Short mmCIF file of C-alpha atoms in Angstrom, two decimals:
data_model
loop_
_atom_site.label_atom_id
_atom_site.label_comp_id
_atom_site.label_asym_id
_atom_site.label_seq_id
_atom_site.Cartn_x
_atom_site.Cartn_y
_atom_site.Cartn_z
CA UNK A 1 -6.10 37.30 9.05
CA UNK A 2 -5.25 35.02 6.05
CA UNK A 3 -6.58 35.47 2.97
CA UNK A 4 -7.90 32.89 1.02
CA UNK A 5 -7.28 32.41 -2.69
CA UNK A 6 -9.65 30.57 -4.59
CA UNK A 7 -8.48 27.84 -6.82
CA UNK A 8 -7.41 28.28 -10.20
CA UNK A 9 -5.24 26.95 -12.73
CA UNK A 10 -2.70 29.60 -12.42
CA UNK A 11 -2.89 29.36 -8.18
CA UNK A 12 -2.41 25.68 -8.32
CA UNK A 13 0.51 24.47 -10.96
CA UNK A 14 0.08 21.38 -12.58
CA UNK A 15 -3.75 21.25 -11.62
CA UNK A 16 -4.85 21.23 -15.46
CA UNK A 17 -2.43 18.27 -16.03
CA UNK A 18 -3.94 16.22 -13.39
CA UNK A 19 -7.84 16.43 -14.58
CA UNK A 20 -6.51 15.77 -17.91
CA UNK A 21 -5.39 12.55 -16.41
CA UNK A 22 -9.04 11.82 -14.22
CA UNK A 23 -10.67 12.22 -17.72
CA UNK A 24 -8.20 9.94 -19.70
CA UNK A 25 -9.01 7.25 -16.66
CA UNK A 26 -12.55 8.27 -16.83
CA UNK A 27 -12.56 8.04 -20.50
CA UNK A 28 -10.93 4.32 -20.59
CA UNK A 29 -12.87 3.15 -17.83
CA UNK A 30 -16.49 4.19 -19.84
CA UNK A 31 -14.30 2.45 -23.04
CA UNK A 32 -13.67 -0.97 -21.10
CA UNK A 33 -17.56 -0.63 -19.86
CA UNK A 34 -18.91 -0.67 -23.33
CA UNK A 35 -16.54 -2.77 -24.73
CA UNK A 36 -17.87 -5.51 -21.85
CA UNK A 37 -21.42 -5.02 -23.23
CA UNK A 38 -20.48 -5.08 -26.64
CA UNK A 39 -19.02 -8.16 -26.55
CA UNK A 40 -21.91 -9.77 -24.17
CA UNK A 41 -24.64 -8.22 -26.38
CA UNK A 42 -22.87 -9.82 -29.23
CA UNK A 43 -22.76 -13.30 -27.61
CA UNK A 44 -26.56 -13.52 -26.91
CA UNK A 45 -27.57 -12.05 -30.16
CA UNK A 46 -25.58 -14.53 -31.88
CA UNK A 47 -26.97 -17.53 -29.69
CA UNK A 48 -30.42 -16.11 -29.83
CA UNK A 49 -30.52 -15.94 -33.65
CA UNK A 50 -28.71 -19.89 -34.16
CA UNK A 51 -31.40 -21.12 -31.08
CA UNK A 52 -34.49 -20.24 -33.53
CA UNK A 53 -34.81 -23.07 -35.31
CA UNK A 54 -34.21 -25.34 -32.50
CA UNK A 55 -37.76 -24.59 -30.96
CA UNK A 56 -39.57 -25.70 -34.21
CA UNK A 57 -39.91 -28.64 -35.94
CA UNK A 58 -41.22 -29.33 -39.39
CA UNK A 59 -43.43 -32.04 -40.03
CA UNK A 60 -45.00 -33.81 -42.83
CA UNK A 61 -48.95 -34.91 -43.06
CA UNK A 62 -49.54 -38.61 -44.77
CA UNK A 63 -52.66 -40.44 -45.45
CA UNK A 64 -53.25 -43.78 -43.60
CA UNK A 65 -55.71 -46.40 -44.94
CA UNK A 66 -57.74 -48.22 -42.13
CA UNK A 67 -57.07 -51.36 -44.17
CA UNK A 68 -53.65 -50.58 -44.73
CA UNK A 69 -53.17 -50.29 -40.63
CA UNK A 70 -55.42 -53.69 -40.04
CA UNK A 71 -53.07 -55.48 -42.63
CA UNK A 72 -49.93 -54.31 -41.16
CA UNK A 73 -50.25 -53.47 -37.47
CA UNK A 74 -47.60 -55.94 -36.19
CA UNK A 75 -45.34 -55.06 -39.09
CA UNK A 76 -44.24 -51.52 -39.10
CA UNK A 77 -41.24 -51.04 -41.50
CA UNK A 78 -44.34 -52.75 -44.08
CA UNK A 79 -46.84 -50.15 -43.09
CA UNK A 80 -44.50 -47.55 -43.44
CA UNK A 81 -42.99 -48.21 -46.55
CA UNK A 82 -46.64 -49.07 -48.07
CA UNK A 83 -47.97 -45.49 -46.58
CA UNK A 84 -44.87 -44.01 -48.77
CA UNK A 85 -45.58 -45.90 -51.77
CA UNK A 86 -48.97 -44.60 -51.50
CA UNK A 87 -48.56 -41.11 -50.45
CA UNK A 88 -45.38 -40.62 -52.98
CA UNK A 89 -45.83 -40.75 -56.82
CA UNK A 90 -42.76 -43.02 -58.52
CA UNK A 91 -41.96 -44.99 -55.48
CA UNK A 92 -41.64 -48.26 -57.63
CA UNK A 93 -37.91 -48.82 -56.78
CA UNK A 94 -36.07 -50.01 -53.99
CA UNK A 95 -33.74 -46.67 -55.00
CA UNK A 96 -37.04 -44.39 -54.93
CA UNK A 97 -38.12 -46.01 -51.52
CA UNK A 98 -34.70 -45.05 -50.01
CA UNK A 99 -34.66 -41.63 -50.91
CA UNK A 100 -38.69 -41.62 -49.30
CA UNK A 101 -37.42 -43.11 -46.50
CA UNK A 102 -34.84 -40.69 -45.50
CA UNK A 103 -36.78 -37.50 -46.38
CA UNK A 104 -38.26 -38.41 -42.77
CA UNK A 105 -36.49 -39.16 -39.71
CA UNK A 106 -35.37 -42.75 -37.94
CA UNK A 107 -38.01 -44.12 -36.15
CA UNK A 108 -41.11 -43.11 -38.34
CA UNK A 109 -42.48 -46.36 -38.83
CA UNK A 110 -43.28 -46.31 -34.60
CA UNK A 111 -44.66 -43.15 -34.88
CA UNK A 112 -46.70 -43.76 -37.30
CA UNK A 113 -48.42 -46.49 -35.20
CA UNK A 114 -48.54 -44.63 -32.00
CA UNK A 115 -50.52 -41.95 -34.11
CA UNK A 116 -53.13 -43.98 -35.50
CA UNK A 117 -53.22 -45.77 -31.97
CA UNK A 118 -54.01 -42.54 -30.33
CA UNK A 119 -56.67 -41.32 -33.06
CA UNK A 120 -59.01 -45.27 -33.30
CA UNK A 121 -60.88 -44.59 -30.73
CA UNK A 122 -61.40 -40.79 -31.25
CA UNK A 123 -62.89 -41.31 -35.28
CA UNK A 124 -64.80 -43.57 -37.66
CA UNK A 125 -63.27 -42.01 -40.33
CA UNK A 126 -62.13 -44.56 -43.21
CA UNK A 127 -58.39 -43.07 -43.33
CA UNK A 128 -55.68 -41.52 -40.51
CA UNK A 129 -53.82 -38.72 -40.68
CA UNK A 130 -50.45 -38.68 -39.18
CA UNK A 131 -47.51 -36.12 -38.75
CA UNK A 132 -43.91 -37.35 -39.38
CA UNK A 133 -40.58 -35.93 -38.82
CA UNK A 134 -39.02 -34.45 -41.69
CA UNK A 135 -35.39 -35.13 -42.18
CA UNK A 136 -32.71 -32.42 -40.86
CA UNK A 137 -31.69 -32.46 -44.42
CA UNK A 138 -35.20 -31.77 -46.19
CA UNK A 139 -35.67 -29.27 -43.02
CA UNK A 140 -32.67 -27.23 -44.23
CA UNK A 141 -33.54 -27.26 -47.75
CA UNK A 142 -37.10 -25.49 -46.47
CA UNK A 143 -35.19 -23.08 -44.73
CA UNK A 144 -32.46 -22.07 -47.05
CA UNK A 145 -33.19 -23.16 -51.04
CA UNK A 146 -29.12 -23.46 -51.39
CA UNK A 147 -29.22 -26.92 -49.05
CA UNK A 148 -31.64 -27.71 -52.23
CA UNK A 149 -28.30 -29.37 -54.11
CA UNK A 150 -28.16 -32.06 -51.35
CA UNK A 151 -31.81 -33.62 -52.84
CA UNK A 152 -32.36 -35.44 -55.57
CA UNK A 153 -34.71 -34.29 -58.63
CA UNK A 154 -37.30 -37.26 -57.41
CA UNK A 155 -36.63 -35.69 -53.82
CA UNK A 156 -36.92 -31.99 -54.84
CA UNK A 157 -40.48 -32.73 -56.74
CA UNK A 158 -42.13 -34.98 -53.78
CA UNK A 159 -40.99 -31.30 -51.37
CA UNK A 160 -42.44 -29.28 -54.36
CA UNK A 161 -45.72 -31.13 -54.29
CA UNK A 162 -46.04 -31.37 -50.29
CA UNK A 163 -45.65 -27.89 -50.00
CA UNK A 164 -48.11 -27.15 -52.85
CA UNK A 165 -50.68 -28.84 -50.98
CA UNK A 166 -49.95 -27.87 -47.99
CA UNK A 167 -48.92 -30.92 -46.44
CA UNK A 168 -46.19 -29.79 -44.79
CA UNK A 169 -46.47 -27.94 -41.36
CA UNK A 170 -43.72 -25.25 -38.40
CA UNK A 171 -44.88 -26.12 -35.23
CA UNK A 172 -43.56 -24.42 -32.20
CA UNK A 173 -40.74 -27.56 -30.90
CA UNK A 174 -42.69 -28.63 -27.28
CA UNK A 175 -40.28 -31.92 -27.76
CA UNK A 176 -37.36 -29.98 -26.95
CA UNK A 177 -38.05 -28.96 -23.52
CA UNK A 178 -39.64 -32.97 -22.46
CA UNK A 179 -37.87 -34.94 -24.68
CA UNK A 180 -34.56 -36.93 -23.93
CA UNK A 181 -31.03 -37.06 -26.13
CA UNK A 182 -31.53 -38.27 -29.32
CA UNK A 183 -29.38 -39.67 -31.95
CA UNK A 184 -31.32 -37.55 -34.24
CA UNK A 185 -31.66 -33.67 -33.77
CA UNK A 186 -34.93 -33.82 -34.92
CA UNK A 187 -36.00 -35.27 -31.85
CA UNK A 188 -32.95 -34.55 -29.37
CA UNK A 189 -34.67 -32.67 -26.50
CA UNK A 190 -33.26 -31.21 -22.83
CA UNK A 191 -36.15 -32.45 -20.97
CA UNK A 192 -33.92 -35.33 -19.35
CA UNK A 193 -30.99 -33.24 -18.80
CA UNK A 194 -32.88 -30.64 -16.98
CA UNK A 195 -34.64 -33.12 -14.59
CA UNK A 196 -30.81 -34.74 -13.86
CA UNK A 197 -29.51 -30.76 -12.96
CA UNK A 198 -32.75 -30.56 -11.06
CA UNK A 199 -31.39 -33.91 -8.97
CA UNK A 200 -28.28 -32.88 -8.79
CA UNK A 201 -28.35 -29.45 -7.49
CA UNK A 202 -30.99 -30.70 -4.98
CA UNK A 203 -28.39 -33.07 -3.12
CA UNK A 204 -25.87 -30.39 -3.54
CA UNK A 205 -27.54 -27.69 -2.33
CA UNK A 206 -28.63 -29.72 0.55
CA UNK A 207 -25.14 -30.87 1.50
CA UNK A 208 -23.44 -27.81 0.67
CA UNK A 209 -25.68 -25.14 2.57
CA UNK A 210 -26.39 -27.16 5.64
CA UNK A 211 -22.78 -28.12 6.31
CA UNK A 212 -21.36 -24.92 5.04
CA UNK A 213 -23.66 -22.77 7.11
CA UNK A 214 -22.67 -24.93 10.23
CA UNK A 215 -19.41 -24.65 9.27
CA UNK A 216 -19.22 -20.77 9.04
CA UNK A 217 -21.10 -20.05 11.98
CA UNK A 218 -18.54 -22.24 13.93
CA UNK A 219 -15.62 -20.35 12.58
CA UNK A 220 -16.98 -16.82 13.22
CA UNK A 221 -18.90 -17.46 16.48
CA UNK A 222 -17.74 -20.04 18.36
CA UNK A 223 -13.70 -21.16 17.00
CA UNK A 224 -10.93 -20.34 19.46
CA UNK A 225 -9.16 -17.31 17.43
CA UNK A 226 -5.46 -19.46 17.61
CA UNK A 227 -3.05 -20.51 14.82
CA UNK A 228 -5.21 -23.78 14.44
CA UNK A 229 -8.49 -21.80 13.06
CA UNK A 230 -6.12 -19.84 11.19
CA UNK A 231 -4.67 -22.50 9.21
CA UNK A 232 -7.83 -23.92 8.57
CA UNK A 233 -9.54 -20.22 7.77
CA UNK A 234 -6.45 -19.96 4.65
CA UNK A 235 -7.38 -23.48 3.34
CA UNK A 236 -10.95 -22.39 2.88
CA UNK A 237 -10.05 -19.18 1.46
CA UNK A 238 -7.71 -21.40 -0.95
CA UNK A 239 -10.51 -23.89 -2.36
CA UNK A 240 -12.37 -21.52 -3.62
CA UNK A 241 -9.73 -20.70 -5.95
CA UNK A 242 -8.81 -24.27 -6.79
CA UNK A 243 -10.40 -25.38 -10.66
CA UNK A 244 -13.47 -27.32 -10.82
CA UNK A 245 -12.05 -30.11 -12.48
CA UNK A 246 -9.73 -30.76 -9.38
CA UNK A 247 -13.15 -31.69 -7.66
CA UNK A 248 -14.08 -34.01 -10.26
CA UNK A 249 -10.71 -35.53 -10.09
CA UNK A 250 -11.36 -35.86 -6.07
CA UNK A 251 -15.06 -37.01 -6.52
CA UNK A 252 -13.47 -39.59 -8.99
CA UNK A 253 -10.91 -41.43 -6.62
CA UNK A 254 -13.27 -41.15 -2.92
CA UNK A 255 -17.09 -41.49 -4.31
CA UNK A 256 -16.76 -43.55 -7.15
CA UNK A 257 -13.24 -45.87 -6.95
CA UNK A 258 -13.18 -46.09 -3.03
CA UNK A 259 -17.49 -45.92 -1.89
CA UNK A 260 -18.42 -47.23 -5.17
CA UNK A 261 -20.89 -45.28 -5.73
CA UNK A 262 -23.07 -45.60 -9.53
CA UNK A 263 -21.40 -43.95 -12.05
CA UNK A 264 -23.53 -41.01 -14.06
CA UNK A 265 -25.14 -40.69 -11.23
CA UNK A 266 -27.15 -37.31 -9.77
CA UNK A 267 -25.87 -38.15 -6.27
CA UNK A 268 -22.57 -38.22 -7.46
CA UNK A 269 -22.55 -35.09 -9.27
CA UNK A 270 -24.50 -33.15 -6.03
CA UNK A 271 -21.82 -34.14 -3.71
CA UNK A 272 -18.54 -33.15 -5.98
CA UNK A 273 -20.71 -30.01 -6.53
CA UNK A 274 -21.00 -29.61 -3.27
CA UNK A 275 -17.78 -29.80 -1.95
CA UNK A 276 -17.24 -27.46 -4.79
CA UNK A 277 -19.61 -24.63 -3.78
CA UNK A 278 -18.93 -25.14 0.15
CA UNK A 279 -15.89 -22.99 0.36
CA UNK A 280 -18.16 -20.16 -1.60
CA UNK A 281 -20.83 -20.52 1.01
CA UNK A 282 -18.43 -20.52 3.63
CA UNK A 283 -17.13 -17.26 3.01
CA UNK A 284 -20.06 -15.31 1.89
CA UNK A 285 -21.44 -16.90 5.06
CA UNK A 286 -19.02 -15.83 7.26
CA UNK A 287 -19.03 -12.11 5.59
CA UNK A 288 -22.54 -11.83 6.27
CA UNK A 289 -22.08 -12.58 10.07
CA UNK A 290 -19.25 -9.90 10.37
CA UNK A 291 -21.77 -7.58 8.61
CA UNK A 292 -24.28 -7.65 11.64
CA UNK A 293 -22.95 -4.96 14.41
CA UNK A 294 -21.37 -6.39 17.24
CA UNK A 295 -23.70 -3.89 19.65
CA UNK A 296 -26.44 -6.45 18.58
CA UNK A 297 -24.35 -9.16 20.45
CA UNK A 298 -23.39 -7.06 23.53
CA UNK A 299 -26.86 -6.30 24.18
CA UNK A 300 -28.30 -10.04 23.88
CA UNK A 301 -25.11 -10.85 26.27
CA UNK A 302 -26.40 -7.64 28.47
CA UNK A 303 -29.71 -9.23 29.20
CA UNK A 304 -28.48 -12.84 29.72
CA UNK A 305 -28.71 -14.84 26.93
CA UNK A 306 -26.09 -17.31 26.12
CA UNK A 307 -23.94 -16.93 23.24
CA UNK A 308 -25.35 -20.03 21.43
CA UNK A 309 -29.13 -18.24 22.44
CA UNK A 310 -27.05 -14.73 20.95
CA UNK A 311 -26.43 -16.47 17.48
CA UNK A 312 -29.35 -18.57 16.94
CA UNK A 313 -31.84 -16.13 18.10
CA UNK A 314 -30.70 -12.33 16.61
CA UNK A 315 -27.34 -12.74 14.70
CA UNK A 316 -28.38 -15.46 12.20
CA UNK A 317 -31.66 -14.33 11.17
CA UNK A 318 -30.36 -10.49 10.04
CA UNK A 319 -26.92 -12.45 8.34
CA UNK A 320 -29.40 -14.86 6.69
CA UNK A 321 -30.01 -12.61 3.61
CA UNK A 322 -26.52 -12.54 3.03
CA UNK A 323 -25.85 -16.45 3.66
CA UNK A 324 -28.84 -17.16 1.45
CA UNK A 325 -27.35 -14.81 -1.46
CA UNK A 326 -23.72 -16.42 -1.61
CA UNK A 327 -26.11 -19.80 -2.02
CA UNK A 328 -27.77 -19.20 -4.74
CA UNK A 329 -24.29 -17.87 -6.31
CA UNK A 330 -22.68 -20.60 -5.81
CA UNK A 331 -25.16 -22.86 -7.04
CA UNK A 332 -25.59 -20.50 -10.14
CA UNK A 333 -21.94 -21.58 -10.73
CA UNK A 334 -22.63 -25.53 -9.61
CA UNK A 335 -25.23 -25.32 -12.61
CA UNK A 336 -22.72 -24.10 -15.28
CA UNK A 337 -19.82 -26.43 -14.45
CA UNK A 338 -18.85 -29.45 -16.67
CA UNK A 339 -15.75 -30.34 -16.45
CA UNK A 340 -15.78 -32.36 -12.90
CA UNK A 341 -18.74 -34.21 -14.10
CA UNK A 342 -16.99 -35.00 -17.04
CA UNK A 343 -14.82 -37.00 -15.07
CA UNK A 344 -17.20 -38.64 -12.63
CA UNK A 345 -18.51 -40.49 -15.53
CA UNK A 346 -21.55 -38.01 -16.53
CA UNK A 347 -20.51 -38.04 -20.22
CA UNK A 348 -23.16 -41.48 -20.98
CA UNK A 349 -25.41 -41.14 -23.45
CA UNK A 350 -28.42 -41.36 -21.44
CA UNK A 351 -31.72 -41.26 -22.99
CA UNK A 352 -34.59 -41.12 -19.72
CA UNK A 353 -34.92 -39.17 -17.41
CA UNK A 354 -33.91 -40.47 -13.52
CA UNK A 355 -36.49 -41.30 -11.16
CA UNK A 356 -34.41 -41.48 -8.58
CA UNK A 357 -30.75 -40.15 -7.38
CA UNK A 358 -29.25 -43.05 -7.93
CA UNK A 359 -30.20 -43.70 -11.52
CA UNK A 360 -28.03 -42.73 -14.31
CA UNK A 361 -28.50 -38.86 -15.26
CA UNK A 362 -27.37 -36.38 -18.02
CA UNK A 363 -27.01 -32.71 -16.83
CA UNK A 364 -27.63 -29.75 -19.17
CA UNK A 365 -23.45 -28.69 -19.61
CA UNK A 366 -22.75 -32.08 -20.57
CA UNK A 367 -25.68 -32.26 -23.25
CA UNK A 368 -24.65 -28.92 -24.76
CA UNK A 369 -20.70 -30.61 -24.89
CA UNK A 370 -21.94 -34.10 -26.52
CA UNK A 371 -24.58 -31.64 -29.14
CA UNK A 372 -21.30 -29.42 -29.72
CA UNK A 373 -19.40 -32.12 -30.48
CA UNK A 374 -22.14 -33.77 -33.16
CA UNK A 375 -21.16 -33.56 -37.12
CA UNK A 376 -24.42 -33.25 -37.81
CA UNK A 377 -25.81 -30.04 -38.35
CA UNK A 378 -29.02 -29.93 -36.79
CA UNK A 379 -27.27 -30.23 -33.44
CA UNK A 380 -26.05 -27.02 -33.85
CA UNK A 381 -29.12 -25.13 -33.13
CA UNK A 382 -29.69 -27.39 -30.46
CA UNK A 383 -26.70 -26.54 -29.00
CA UNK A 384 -27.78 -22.77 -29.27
CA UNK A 385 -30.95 -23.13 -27.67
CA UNK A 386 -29.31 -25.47 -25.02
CA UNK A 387 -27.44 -22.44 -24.21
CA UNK A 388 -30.09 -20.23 -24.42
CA UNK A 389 -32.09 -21.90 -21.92
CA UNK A 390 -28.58 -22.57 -19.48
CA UNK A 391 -28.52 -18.78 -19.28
CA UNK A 392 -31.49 -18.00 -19.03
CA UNK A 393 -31.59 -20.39 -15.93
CA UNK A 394 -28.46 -18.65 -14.83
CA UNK A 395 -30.08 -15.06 -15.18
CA UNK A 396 -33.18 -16.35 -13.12
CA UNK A 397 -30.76 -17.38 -10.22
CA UNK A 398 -28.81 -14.04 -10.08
CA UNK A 399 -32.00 -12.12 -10.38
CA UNK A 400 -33.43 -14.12 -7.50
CA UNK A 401 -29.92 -12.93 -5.39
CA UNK A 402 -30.38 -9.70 -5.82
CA UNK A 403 -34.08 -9.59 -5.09
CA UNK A 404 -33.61 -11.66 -1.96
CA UNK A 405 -30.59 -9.54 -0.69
CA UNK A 406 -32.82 -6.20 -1.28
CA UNK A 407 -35.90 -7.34 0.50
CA UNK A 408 -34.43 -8.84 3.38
CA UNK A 409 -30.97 -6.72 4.01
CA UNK A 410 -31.68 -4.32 6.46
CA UNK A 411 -29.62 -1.02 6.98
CA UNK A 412 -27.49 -0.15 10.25
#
């Protein structure tokens, strides 16, 4: 009988030297790990903490005679400038009014009527009270008292006295998430961009999943396994791989210079998205049909059922899970992408938000690349929280993936 020796370093030479090695790997493996959440941890703390001050705004309260609005109703630069002579000491000048003026943001004048045309049928009251804008510069001096060098001494006293009687307000930013773009960052908002991605991933996820479920079930199912199928299988397999802005450059030259379809529009967008993410449904599609055991088909074919009756009735609905995970994927990644809408034309400054398809659209990436590339410096916090809200969108979608893909997968 043999006699077994148990192992050892000394029975097994070299054997030391070899899980040294596993716990070097080991070792670097746990290192690359931690240096991936390092640097990810890093990039949402820093967005987090320059989003802040995008979802508030500051706002200054001033004091509206009733005769003052009844004199100048159809004139608002008058009103306004009357309001500020009245509400500011030493605004005698045409210097002193300009410095007023731009201690608020573009545009006052208008709010200042639709205020006071919201609050005359709600009071009696002999004078209004409206908010205004403050200025992205007055905004930064609150904030940080070294911005207080780009005021002037008549500037720095009016902020002195507004504060000291607490006529200045931090209101949580509900602007940002309804309005439109803005030329101002005071009042630069997502709300249009997020109902053009909302358009937009709507046509492409209806163009991209029906056609690219079709499409897969063809090629696993029903396709003559030849050199034909094969050819077309690698071409799939190599558009995934091809960069976005490829697409856009396609999407440029058939949809826009040859159908002439509108330009900036969410239609357009959808479908270059779409033929985008249709390779990525394809194959996760196609995965998820090999996944379901082939016994499943046999027996269906045992009792009689056609193959068409095989697929439609008990292989699709246990590889739907799957097919429905590689969707939302690849419209996770159709949200994020920029540059082939850059060049279908998306880059317009576009103010409202589409009613329809058709009409032109801005798209969150492309509002976070025009804030980016703003001098001024309130767009940088917008850009943050544009971000912010992009990935949180992003999370959302990957979340909803993996909670789809664990409630309906079922185990062989």
């Amino acid at each position: 009988m043999t006699k077994h020796h148990p192992l050892s370093m000394a029975s097994l030479p070299g054997l030391d030297k070899r899980y040294r090695a596993e716990k070097r790997f080991k070792l670097l493996g746990l290192l690359a790990v931690l240096s991936s959440l390092a640097f990810l941890g890093f990039l949402i703390i820093a967005i987090t903490l320059k989003s802040f001050g995008a979802f508030t705004v500051h706002e200054l309260a001033l004091t509206v005679e009733k005769s003052q609005y009844e004199q100048y109703q159809n004139q608002p630069y008058q009103l306004f400038h009357d309001v500020l002579r009245q509400n500011l000491e030493g605004v005698e000048n045409r210097i002193a009014l300009r410095e007023a003026v731009s201690m608020v943001v573009d545009g006052t004048e208008i709010d200042i009527i639709h205020h006071i045309e919201g609050q005359k049928n709600l009071t009696d009251n002999k004078n209004y009270q409206v908010w205004v804008l403050l200025s992205n510069t007055v905004v930064s001096a609150l904030k940080d008292s070294d911005e207080n060098k780009r005021l002037s001494n008549r500037q720095k006293k009016w902020l002195q006295f507004w504060r000291s009687n607490s006529q200045v307000r931090e209101r949580f930013n509900f602007e940002f998430f309804t309005g439109g773009n803005s030329r101002d960052p005071e009042r630069a908002g997502i709300g249009s961009a997020l109902v053009g991605s909302a358009y937009m991933l709507l046509v492409c996820l209806f163009l991209s999943f029906g056609i690219g479920i079709l499409a897969a079930i063809y090629l696993e199912e029903f396709a003559p396994k030849n050199k034909y199928t094969m050819f077309l299988e690698v071409n799939i397999n190599n558009l995934a791989t091809v960069p976005s802005i490829i697409f856009g450059l396609l999407g440029l030259s058939l949809f826009l210079n040859l159908f002439g379809l509108p330009r900036s529009a969410a239609v357009v967008g959808g479908m270059v998205l779409a033929l985008m993410t249709m390779p990525i449904i394809i194959i996760t599609s196609r995965i998820a049909l090999q996944s379901v055991p082939i016994s499943i088909r046999e027996a269906a074919f045992s009792v009689g059922a056609s193959r068409l009756q095989t697929v439609f009735h008990h292989v699709l609905p246990l590889a739907l899970p799957g097919m429905l995970t590689g969707t939302i994927l690849g419209m996770a990644r159709a949200l994020g992408e920029t540059a082939p809408l850059l060049m279908i034309g998306m880059l317009a400054f576009i103010v409202e938000a589409p009613d329809t398809i058709f009409d032109p659209a801005s798209v969150l990436p492309v509002q976070i690349f025009l804030w980016a590339e703003s001098p001024e410096r309130g767009f940088e916090e917008k850009t943050a929280a544009a971000i912010l809200v992009l990935l949180v969108f992003l999370l959302i979608m990957n979340l909803t993936a993996i909670i789809l893909r664990k409630k309906l997968e079922k185990k062989w």
